[in-house]
Amino acid sequence: MKTKRAVLAAAMTGGLAISGEAGAQTFVDVFAGRSWPERTAATLTANEARINGQIVPADLRIAIESLKPTRSDIYGARVGHWFGPFGIALDAATLDPDVKRQTLRATANLRLDEQLFGEEVVIDPGESVAVDIPRLTVPTTATFAALAMVRVPGGGVEPYAFAGPAYLVTDADIGGNWGLRAGGGAKLMLTRWLGVFAEYRYTRVAADAIAGRIGGEVAGNTGTTGDIRIDLNIRNHSAVGGLSFNF
């Protein structure tokens, strides 16, 4: 009789543990890892141009075929809540899309003879030219995302996936826009309150920054005016690991 009661109690305890894992649960994750950005096309634009030393209104467009950002470390945190197999979370992570020193191919619809990224660049209309740029250090940026999540609850390793809109936040020199974050991973609970996890993350956000300024002469006055802006899509792959605190 005592043996039967012990078996019944163990079964009930196991059932309660599993149902508890699958029920409502608040969690806080902290993580770190490495990111691998994709090559991306970029466009430089300006609404003014210098023609024969004069600044005139224009629609200057410079197409860059392929821009290679550098790999970087990534750090972040996530706070969320599970409602059984489904959950929601707010996710924040660093993003440092520096640009390595490289040679680019570029074309322009108007003649360009200015400094871009600190280097003198000359492009004649319609020509594809090689442009050398130095390594560019982008101020530390961050992305914030609102995620919808789904998991397969139960004992042992718990797989999960997530997706949602992301926004790039940075300093005044770089403008951020909305994008997407998605990924998935697996979590292993070590105790009722502490677990470890590993995951893959994909982030795509649009960004723009000032690459240079148009210089010239207007009404006999020499100076610089008009921003040359660069627009690009940042597509970033990351692998991270971390700790999960459950309440």
PDB file of N, CA and C in Angstrom, residues 20-112:
ATOM      1  N   GLY A  20       2.964  23.025 -14.495  1.00  0.00           N
ATOM      2  CA  GLY A  20       3.470  24.322 -14.059  1.00  0.00           C
ATOM      3  C   GLY A  20       4.359  24.938 -15.113  1.00  0.00           C
ATOM      4  N   GLU A  21       5.220  24.112 -15.765  1.00  0.00           N
ATOM      5  CA  GLU A  21       6.095  24.604 -16.804  1.00  0.00           C
ATOM      6  C   GLU A  21       5.306  25.107 -17.996  1.00  0.00           C
ATOM      7  N   ALA A  22       4.152  24.489 -18.259  1.00  0.00           N
ATOM      8  CA  ALA A  22       3.354  24.860 -19.421  1.00  0.00           C
ATOM      9  C   ALA A  22       2.381  25.986 -19.118  1.00  0.00           C
ATOM     10  N   GLY A  23       2.276  26.419 -17.866  1.00  0.00           N
ATOM     11  CA  GLY A  23       1.312  27.429 -17.497  1.00  0.00           C
ATOM     12  C   GLY A  23       1.859  28.831 -17.633  1.00  0.00           C
ATOM     13  N   ALA A  24       1.143  29.781 -16.998  1.00  0.00           N
ATOM     14  CA  ALA A  24       1.562  31.179 -17.019  1.00  0.00           C
ATOM     15  C   ALA A  24       2.896  31.333 -16.296  1.00  0.00           C
ATOM     16  N   GLN A  25       3.785  32.124 -16.882  1.00  0.00           N
ATOM     17  CA  GLN A  25       5.143  32.226 -16.344  1.00  0.00           C
ATOM     18  C   GLN A  25       5.803  33.499 -16.863  1.00  0.00           C
ATOM     19  N   THR A  26       6.353  34.293 -15.955  1.00  0.00           N
ATOM     20  CA  THR A  26       7.127  35.481 -16.330  1.00  0.00           C
ATOM     21  C   THR A  26       8.601  35.113 -16.375  1.00  0.00           C
ATOM     22  N   PHE A  27       9.323  35.661 -17.344  1.00  0.00           N
ATOM     23  CA  PHE A  27      10.742  35.323 -17.473  1.00  0.00           C
ATOM     24  C   PHE A  27      11.570  36.558 -17.828  1.00  0.00           C
ATOM     25  N   VAL A  28      12.833  36.519 -17.427  1.00  0.00           N
ATOM     26  CA  VAL A  28      13.829  37.536 -17.780  1.00  0.00           C
ATOM     27  C   VAL A  28      15.050  36.804 -18.323  1.00  0.00           C
ATOM     28  N   ASP A  29      15.434  37.121 -19.563  1.00  0.00           N
ATOM     29  CA  ASP A  29      16.599  36.498 -20.195  1.00  0.00           C
ATOM     30  C   ASP A  29      17.711  37.531 -20.365  1.00  0.00           C
ATOM     31  N   VAL A  30      18.943  37.122 -20.133  1.00  0.00           N
ATOM     32  CA  VAL A  30      20.118  37.929 -20.474  1.00  0.00           C
ATOM     33  C   VAL A  30      21.017  37.069 -21.357  1.00  0.00           C
ATOM     34  N   PHE A  31      21.641  37.702 -22.376  1.00  0.00           N
ATOM     35  CA  PHE A  31      22.380  36.886 -23.336  1.00  0.00           C
ATOM     36  C   PHE A  31      23.537  37.678 -23.934  1.00  0.00           C
ATOM     37  N   ALA A  32      24.450  36.943 -24.562  1.00  0.00           N
ATOM     38  CA  ALA A  32      25.582  37.517 -25.284  1.00  0.00           C
ATOM     39  C   ALA A  32      25.949  36.554 -26.398  1.00  0.00           C
ATOM     40  N   GLY A  33      26.583  37.094 -27.442  1.00  0.00           N
ATOM     41  CA  GLY A  33      26.961  36.235 -28.548  1.00  0.00           C
ATOM     42  C   GLY A  33      27.707  37.003 -29.619  1.00  0.00           C
ATOM     43  N   ARG A  34      27.600  36.522 -30.851  1.00  0.00           N
ATOM     44  CA  ARG A  34      28.343  37.074 -31.978  1.00  0.00           C
ATOM     45  C   ARG A  34      27.397  37.263 -33.156  1.00  0.00           C
ATOM     46  N   SER A  35      27.601  38.347 -33.912  1.00  0.00           N
ATOM     47  CA  SER A  35      26.738  38.627 -35.064  1.00  0.00           C
ATOM     48  C   SER A  35      27.534  38.605 -36.358  1.00  0.00           C
ATOM     49  N   TRP A  36      26.874  38.180 -37.445  1.00  0.00           N
ATOM     50  CA  TRP A  36      27.456  38.104 -38.777  1.00  0.00           C
ATOM     51  C   TRP A  36      26.552  38.858 -39.748  1.00  0.00           C
ATOM     52  N   PRO A  37      26.860  40.126 -40.062  1.00  0.00           N
ATOM     53  CA  PRO A  37      26.007  40.889 -40.979  1.00  0.00           C
ATOM     54  C   PRO A  37      26.211  40.462 -42.428  1.00  0.00           C
ATOM     55  N   GLU A  38      25.176  40.616 -43.231  1.00  0.00           N
ATOM     56  CA  GLU A  38      25.256  40.326 -44.652  1.00  0.00           C
ATOM     57  C   GLU A  38      25.797  41.543 -45.409  1.00  0.00           C
ATOM     58  N   ARG A  39      26.370  41.270 -46.582  1.00  0.00           N
ATOM     59  CA  ARG A  39      26.659  42.365 -47.500  1.00  0.00           C
ATOM     60  C   ARG A  39      25.341  43.009 -47.923  1.00  0.00           C
ATOM     61  N   THR A  40      25.376  44.306 -48.192  1.00  0.00           N
ATOM     62  CA  THR A  40      24.143  44.989 -48.544  1.00  0.00           C
ATOM     63  C   THR A  40      24.416  46.079 -49.572  1.00  0.00           C
ATOM     64  N   ALA A  41      23.450  46.323 -50.442  1.00  0.00           N
ATOM     65  CA  ALA A  41      23.528  47.470 -51.341  1.00  0.00           C
ATOM     66  C   ALA A  41      23.184  48.727 -50.556  1.00  0.00           C
ATOM     67  N   ALA A  42      23.648  49.875 -51.034  1.00  0.00           N
ATOM     68  CA  ALA A  42      23.377  51.145 -50.356  1.00  0.00           C
ATOM     69  C   ALA A  42      23.191  52.233 -51.398  1.00  0.00           C
ATOM     70  N   THR A  43      22.484  53.289 -51.009  1.00  0.00           N
ATOM     71  CA  THR A  43      22.246  54.430 -51.889  1.00  0.00           C
ATOM     72  C   THR A  43      22.620  55.712 -51.172  1.00  0.00           C
ATOM     73  N   LEU A  44      23.425  56.556 -51.822  1.00  0.00           N
ATOM     74  CA  LEU A  44      23.756  57.877 -51.306  1.00  0.00           C
ATOM     75  C   LEU A  44      22.950  58.906 -52.075  1.00  0.00           C
ATOM     76  N   THR A  45      22.359  59.844 -51.377  1.00  0.00           N
ATOM     77  CA  THR A  45      21.514  60.851 -52.018  1.00  0.00           C
ATOM     78  C   THR A  45      21.856  62.236 -51.489  1.00  0.00           C
ATOM     79  N   ALA A  46      21.602  63.256 -52.322  1.00  0.00           N
ATOM     80  CA  ALA A  46      21.729  64.660 -51.919  1.00  0.00           C
ATOM     81  C   ALA A  46      20.759  65.469 -52.770  1.00  0.00           C
ATOM     82  N   ASN A  47      20.194  66.522 -52.186  1.00  0.00           N
ATOM     83  CA  ASN A  47      19.252  67.355 -52.947  1.00  0.00           C
ATOM     84  C   ASN A  47      19.916  68.605 -53.505  1.00  0.00           C
ATOM     85  N   GLU A  48      21.256  68.645 -53.439  1.00  0.00           N
ATOM     86  CA  GLU A  48      22.028  69.730 -54.033  1.00  0.00           C
ATOM     87  C   GLU A  48      23.268  69.151 -54.684  1.00  0.00           C
ATOM     88  N   ALA A  49      23.800  69.848 -55.684  1.00  0.00           N
ATOM     89  CA  ALA A  49      25.018  69.402 -56.349  1.00  0.00           C
ATOM     90  C   ALA A  49      25.880  70.621 -56.667  1.00  0.00           C
ATOM     91  N   ARG A  50      27.180  70.390 -56.869  1.00  0.00           N
ATOM     92  CA  ARG A  50      28.091  71.470 -57.248  1.00  0.00           C
ATOM     93  C   ARG A  50      28.398  71.332 -58.732  1.00  0.00           C
ATOM     94  N   ILE A  51      28.026  72.323 -59.500  1.00  0.00           N
ATOM     95  CA  ILE A  51      28.259  72.333 -60.937  1.00  0.00           C
ATOM     96  C   ILE A  51      29.007  73.613 -61.286  1.00  0.00           C
ATOM     97  N   ASN A  52      30.230  73.480 -61.845  1.00  0.00           N
ATOM     98  CA  ASN A  52      31.077  74.620 -62.155  1.00  0.00           C
ATOM     99  C   ASN A  52      31.265  75.524 -60.940  1.00  0.00           C
ATOM    100  N   GLY A  53      31.447  74.912 -59.783  1.00  0.00           N
ATOM    101  CA  GLY A  53      31.697  75.665 -58.565  1.00  0.00           C
ATOM    102  C   GLY A  53      30.463  76.268 -57.938  1.00  0.00           C
ATOM    103  N   GLN A  54      29.297  76.060 -58.526  1.00  0.00           N
ATOM    104  CA  GLN A  54      28.072  76.634 -57.999  1.00  0.00           C
ATOM    105  C   GLN A  54      27.185  75.538 -57.399  1.00  0.00           C
ATOM    106  N   ILE A  55      26.527  75.857 -56.295  1.00  0.00           N
ATOM    107  CA  ILE A  55      25.581  74.936 -55.685  1.00  0.00           C
ATOM    108  C   ILE A  55      24.216  75.136 -56.331  1.00  0.00           C
ATOM    109  N   VAL A  56      23.668  74.080 -56.873  1.00  0.00           N
ATOM    110  CA  VAL A  56      22.359  74.163 -57.529  1.00  0.00           C
ATOM    111  C   VAL A  56      21.482  73.027 -57.012  1.00  0.00           C
ATOM    112  N   PRO A  57      20.155  73.214 -57.039  1.00  0.00           N
ATOM    113  CA  PRO A  57      19.264  72.110 -56.661  1.00  0.00           C
ATOM    114  C   PRO A  57      19.466  70.924 -57.606  1.00  0.00           C
ATOM    115  N   ALA A  58      19.456  69.743 -57.040  1.00  0.00           N
ATOM    116  CA  ALA A  58      19.680  68.557 -57.857  1.00  0.00           C
ATOM    117  C   ALA A  58      19.140  67.334 -57.137  1.00  0.00           C
ATOM    118  N   ASP A  59      19.059  66.244 -57.863  1.00  0.00           N
ATOM    119  CA  ASP A  59      18.671  64.958 -57.276  1.00  0.00           C
ATOM    120  C   ASP A  59      19.833  64.001 -57.497  1.00  0.00           C
ATOM    121  N   LEU A  60      20.863  64.144 -56.687  1.00  0.00           N
ATOM    122  CA  LEU A  60      22.061  63.322 -56.814  1.00  0.00           C
ATOM    123  C   LEU A  60      21.820  61.960 -56.183  1.00  0.00           C
ATOM    124  N   ARG A  61      22.085  60.907 -56.937  1.00  0.00           N
ATOM    125  CA  ARG A  61      21.916  59.547 -56.447  1.00  0.00           C
ATOM    126  C   ARG A  61      23.157  58.729 -56.815  1.00  0.00           C
ATOM    127  N   ILE A  62      23.751  58.100 -55.805  1.00  0.00           N
ATOM    128  CA  ILE A  62      24.934  57.262 -56.002  1.00  0.00           C
ATOM    129  C   ILE A  62      24.590  55.857 -55.524  1.00  0.00           C
ATOM    130  N   ALA A  63      24.707  54.891 -56.400  1.00  0.00           N
ATOM    131  CA  ALA A  63      24.381  53.504 -56.062  1.00  0.00           C
ATOM    132  C   ALA A  63      25.654  52.741 -55.729  1.00  0.00           C
ATOM    133  N   ILE A  64      25.690  52.132 -54.546  1.00  0.00           N
ATOM    134  CA  ILE A  64      26.809  51.287 -54.122  1.00  0.00           C
ATOM    135  C   ILE A  64      26.364  49.833 -54.226  1.00  0.00           C
ATOM    136  N   GLU A  65      27.127  49.034 -54.955  1.00  0.00           N
ATOM    137  CA  GLU A  65      26.695  47.677 -55.247  1.00  0.00           C
ATOM    138  C   GLU A  65      26.710  46.771 -54.019  1.00  0.00           C
ATOM    139  N   SER A  66      27.751  46.859 -53.204  1.00  0.00           N
ATOM    140  CA  SER A  66      27.872  45.914 -52.090  1.00  0.00           C
ATOM    141  C   SER A  66      28.728  46.523 -50.994  1.00  0.00           C
ATOM    142  N   LEU A  67      28.160  46.662 -49.812  1.00  0.00           N
ATOM    143  CA  LEU A  67      28.848  47.216 -48.655  1.00  0.00           C
ATOM    144  C   LEU A  67      28.954  46.126 -47.594  1.00  0.00           C
ATOM    145  N   LYS A  68      30.175  45.908 -47.076  1.00  0.00           N
ATOM    146  CA  LYS A  68      30.405  44.821 -46.132  1.00  0.00           C
ATOM    147  C   LYS A  68      30.622  45.356 -44.724  1.00  0.00           C
ATOM    148  N   PRO A  69      29.644  45.190 -43.809  1.00  0.00           N
ATOM    149  CA  PRO A  69      29.869  45.549 -42.401  1.00  0.00           C
ATOM    150  C   PRO A  69      30.757  44.505 -41.715  1.00  0.00           C
ATOM    151  N   THR A  70      31.227  44.839 -40.526  1.00  0.00           N
ATOM    152  CA  THR A  70      32.099  43.930 -39.783  1.00  0.00           C
ATOM    153  C   THR A  70      31.286  43.064 -38.823  1.00  0.00           C
ATOM    154  N   ARG A  71      31.882  41.949 -38.422  1.00  0.00           N
ATOM    155  CA  ARG A  71      31.291  41.130 -37.369  1.00  0.00           C
ATOM    156  C   ARG A  71      31.465  41.829 -36.024  1.00  0.00           C
ATOM    157  N   SER A  72      30.587  41.536 -35.088  1.00  0.00           N
ATOM    158  CA  SER A  72      30.676  42.219 -33.796  1.00  0.00           C
ATOM    159  C   SER A  72      30.058  41.361 -32.705  1.00  0.00           C
ATOM    160  N   ASP A  73      30.389  41.699 -31.452  1.00  0.00           N
ATOM    161  CA  ASP A  73      29.755  41.062 -30.303  1.00  0.00           C
ATOM    162  C   ASP A  73      28.365  41.652 -30.098  1.00  0.00           C
ATOM    163  N   ILE A  74      27.490  40.877 -29.486  1.00  0.00           N
ATOM    164  CA  ILE A  74      26.127  41.318 -29.240  1.00  0.00           C
ATOM    165  C   ILE A  74      25.767  41.005 -27.789  1.00  0.00           C
ATOM    166  N   TYR A  75      25.077  41.938 -27.141  1.00  0.00           N
ATOM    167  CA  TYR A  75      24.627  41.774 -25.764  1.00  0.00           C
ATOM    168  C   TYR A  75      23.162  42.214 -25.696  1.00  0.00           C
ATOM    169  N   GLY A  76      22.401  41.581 -24.813  1.00  0.00           N
ATOM    170  CA  GLY A  76      21.011  41.985 -24.739  1.00  0.00           C
ATOM    171  C   GLY A  76      20.260  41.371 -23.577  1.00  0.00           C
ATOM    172  N   ALA A  77      18.991  41.736 -23.499  1.00  0.00           N
ATOM    173  CA  ALA A  77      18.092  41.234 -22.454  1.00  0.00           C
ATOM    174  C   ALA A  77      16.681  41.168 -23.012  1.00  0.00           C
ATOM    175  N   ARG A  78      15.874  40.331 -22.395  1.00  0.00           N
ATOM    176  CA  ARG A  78      14.486  40.141 -22.838  1.00  0.00           C
ATOM    177  C   ARG A  78      13.615  39.901 -21.618  1.00  0.00           C
ATOM    178  N   VAL A  79      12.457  40.538 -21.601  1.00  0.00           N
ATOM    179  CA  VAL A  79      11.474  40.352 -20.525  1.00  0.00           C
ATOM    180  C   VAL A  79      10.163  39.933 -21.173  1.00  0.00           C
ATOM    181  N   GLY A  80       9.559  38.867 -20.663  1.00  0.00           N
ATOM    182  CA  GLY A  80       8.333  38.414 -21.287  1.00  0.00           C
ATOM    183  C   GLY A  80       7.475  37.583 -20.357  1.00  0.00           C
ATOM    184  N   HIS A  81       6.392  37.074 -20.914  1.00  0.00           N
ATOM    185  CA  HIS A  81       5.448  36.262 -20.139  1.00  0.00           C
ATOM    186  C   HIS A  81       4.874  35.178 -21.040  1.00  0.00           C
ATOM    187  N   TRP A  82       4.851  33.958 -20.511  1.00  0.00           N
ATOM    188  CA  TRP A  82       4.255  32.822 -21.207  1.00  0.00           C
ATOM    189  C   TRP A  82       2.818  32.632 -20.754  1.00  0.00           C
ATOM    190  N   PHE A  83       1.931  32.404 -21.719  1.00  0.00           N
ATOM    191  CA  PHE A  83       0.548  32.008 -21.457  1.00  0.00           C
ATOM    192  C   PHE A  83       0.390  30.602 -22.019  1.00  0.00           C
ATOM    193  N   GLY A  84       0.896  29.624 -21.272  1.00  0.00           N
ATOM    194  CA  GLY A  84       0.925  28.270 -21.803  1.00  0.00           C
ATOM    195  C   GLY A  84       1.967  28.178 -22.902  1.00  0.00           C
ATOM    196  N   PRO A  85       1.611  27.684 -24.096  1.00  0.00           N
ATOM    197  CA  PRO A  85       2.601  27.540 -25.169  1.00  0.00           C
ATOM    198  C   PRO A  85       2.892  28.851 -25.912  1.00  0.00           C
ATOM    199  N   PHE A  86       2.118  29.909 -25.657  1.00  0.00           N
ATOM    200  CA  PHE A  86       2.300  31.173 -26.357  1.00  0.00           C
ATOM    201  C   PHE A  86       2.782  32.250 -25.393  1.00  0.00           C
ATOM    202  N   GLY A  87       3.534  33.214 -25.921  1.00  0.00           N
ATOM    203  CA  GLY A  87       4.066  34.252 -25.064  1.00  0.00           C
ATOM    204  C   GLY A  87       4.311  35.545 -25.808  1.00  0.00           C
ATOM    205  N   ILE A  88       4.601  36.605 -25.052  1.00  0.00           N
ATOM    206  CA  ILE A  88       4.972  37.898 -25.589  1.00  0.00           C
ATOM    207  C   ILE A  88       6.216  38.379 -24.857  1.00  0.00           C
ATOM    208  N   ALA A  89       7.015  39.233 -25.506  1.00  0.00           N
ATOM    209  CA  ALA A  89       8.252  39.688 -24.869  1.00  0.00           C
ATOM    210  C   ALA A  89       8.702  41.005 -25.479  1.00  0.00           C
ATOM    211  N   LEU A  90       9.454  41.771 -24.691  1.00  0.00           N
ATOM    212  CA  LEU A  90      10.179  42.948 -25.156  1.00  0.00           C
ATOM    213  C   LEU A  90      11.663  42.602 -25.145  1.00  0.00           C
ATOM    214  N   ASP A  91      12.339  42.856 -26.259  1.00  0.00           N
ATOM    215  CA  ASP A  91      13.704  42.397 -26.471  1.00  0.00           C
ATOM    216  C   ASP A  91      14.577  43.594 -26.844  1.00  0.00           C
ATOM    217  N   ALA A  92      15.734  43.721 -26.211  1.00  0.00           N
ATOM    218  CA  ALA A  92      16.682  44.791 -26.530  1.00  0.00           C
ATOM    219  C   ALA A  92      18.066  44.188 -26.714  1.00  0.00           C
ATOM    220  N   ALA A  93      18.785  44.639 -27.748  1.00  0.00           N
ATOM    221  CA  ALA A  93      20.120  44.098 -28.017  1.00  0.00           C
ATOM    222  C   ALA A  93      20.979  45.147 -28.690  1.00  0.00           C
ATOM    223  N   THR A  94      22.284  45.070 -28.463  1.00  0.00           N
ATOM    224  CA  THR A  94      23.214  45.968 -29.132  1.00  0.00           C
ATOM    225  C   THR A  94      23.370  45.564 -30.594  1.00  0.00           C
ATOM    226  N   LEU A  95      23.809  46.537 -31.408  1.00  0.00           N
ATOM    227  CA  LEU A  95      24.070  46.288 -32.824  1.00  0.00           C
ATOM    228  C   LEU A  95      25.140  47.275 -33.257  1.00  0.00           C
ATOM    229  N   ASP A  96      26.320  46.773 -33.646  1.00  0.00           N
ATOM    230  CA  ASP A  96      27.443  47.638 -34.017  1.00  0.00           C
ATOM    231  C   ASP A  96      27.861  47.363 -35.457  1.00  0.00           C
ATOM    232  N   PRO A  97      27.137  47.903 -36.425  1.00  0.00           N
ATOM    233  CA  PRO A  97      27.434  47.600 -37.829  1.00  0.00           C
ATOM    234  C   PRO A  97      28.551  48.472 -38.396  1.00  0.00           C
ATOM    235  N   ASP A  98      29.774  48.341 -37.833  1.00  0.00           N
ATOM    236  CA  ASP A  98      30.914  49.074 -38.394  1.00  0.00           C
ATOM    237  C   ASP A  98      31.181  48.579 -39.820  1.00  0.00           C
ATOM    238  N   VAL A  99      31.846  49.424 -40.604  1.00  0.00           N
ATOM    239  CA  VAL A  99      32.168  49.078 -41.990  1.00  0.00           C
ATOM    240  C   VAL A  99      33.678  48.917 -42.106  1.00  0.00           C
ATOM    241  N   LYS A 100      34.133  47.765 -42.615  1.00  0.00           N
ATOM    242  CA  LYS A 100      35.566  47.520 -42.746  1.00  0.00           C
ATOM    243  C   LYS A 100      36.124  48.293 -43.936  1.00  0.00           C
ATOM    244  N   ARG A 101      37.438  48.536 -43.918  1.00  0.00           N
ATOM    245  CA  ARG A 101      38.093  49.188 -45.044  1.00  0.00           C
ATOM    246  C   ARG A 101      37.945  48.296 -46.273  1.00  0.00           C
ATOM    247  N   GLN A 102      37.493  48.887 -47.385  1.00  0.00           N
ATOM    248  CA  GLN A 102      37.198  48.084 -48.557  1.00  0.00           C
ATOM    249  C   GLN A 102      37.106  48.966 -49.794  1.00  0.00           C
ATOM    250  N   THR A 103      37.073  48.298 -50.949  1.00  0.00           N
ATOM    251  CA  THR A 103      36.887  48.980 -52.222  1.00  0.00           C
ATOM    252  C   THR A 103      35.500  48.664 -52.741  1.00  0.00           C
ATOM    253  N   LEU A 104      34.728  49.714 -53.058  1.00  0.00           N
ATOM    254  CA  LEU A 104      33.353  49.559 -53.500  1.00  0.00           C
ATOM    255  C   LEU A 104      33.238  49.913 -54.980  1.00  0.00           C
ATOM    256  N   ARG A 105      32.217  49.390 -55.634  1.00  0.00           N
ATOM    257  CA  ARG A 105      31.834  49.828 -56.975  1.00  0.00           C
ATOM    258  C   ARG A 105      30.635  50.758 -56.833  1.00  0.00           C
ATOM    259  N   ALA A 106      30.700  51.920 -57.489  1.00  0.00           N
ATOM    260  CA  ALA A 106      29.632  52.905 -57.345  1.00  0.00           C
ATOM    261  C   ALA A 106      29.348  53.579 -58.680  1.00  0.00           C
ATOM    262  N   THR A 107      28.096  53.962 -58.893  1.00  0.00           N
ATOM    263  CA  THR A 107      27.681  54.737 -60.063  1.00  0.00           C
ATOM    264  C   THR A 107      26.859  55.926 -59.581  1.00  0.00           C
ATOM    265  N   ALA A 108      26.834  57.002 -60.399  1.00  0.00           N
ATOM    266  CA  ALA A 108      26.091  58.206 -60.027  1.00  0.00           C
ATOM    267  C   ALA A 108      25.353  58.748 -61.242  1.00  0.00           C
ATOM    268  N   ASN A 109      24.230  59.445 -60.991  1.00  0.00           N
ATOM    269  CA  ASN A 109      23.489  60.047 -62.091  1.00  0.00           C
ATOM    270  C   ASN A 109      23.989  61.453 -62.421  1.00  0.00           C
ATOM    271  N   LEU A 110      24.783  62.069 -61.522  1.00  0.00           N
ATOM    272  CA  LEU A 110      25.426  63.361 -61.745  1.00  0.00           C
ATOM    273  C   LEU A 110      26.893  63.247 -61.362  1.00  0.00           C
ATOM    274  N   ARG A 111      27.710  64.166 -61.885  1.00  0.00           N
ATOM    275  CA  ARG A 111      29.127  64.135 -61.530  1.00  0.00           C
ATOM    276  C   ARG A 111      29.297  64.440 -60.041  1.00  0.00           C
ATOM    277  N   LEU A 112      30.141  63.653 -59.409  1.00  0.00           N
ATOM    278  CA  LEU A 112      30.451  63.850 -57.987  1.00  0.00           C
ATOM    279  C   LEU A 112      31.950  64.052 -57.835  1.00  0.00           C
TER     280      LEU A 112
END
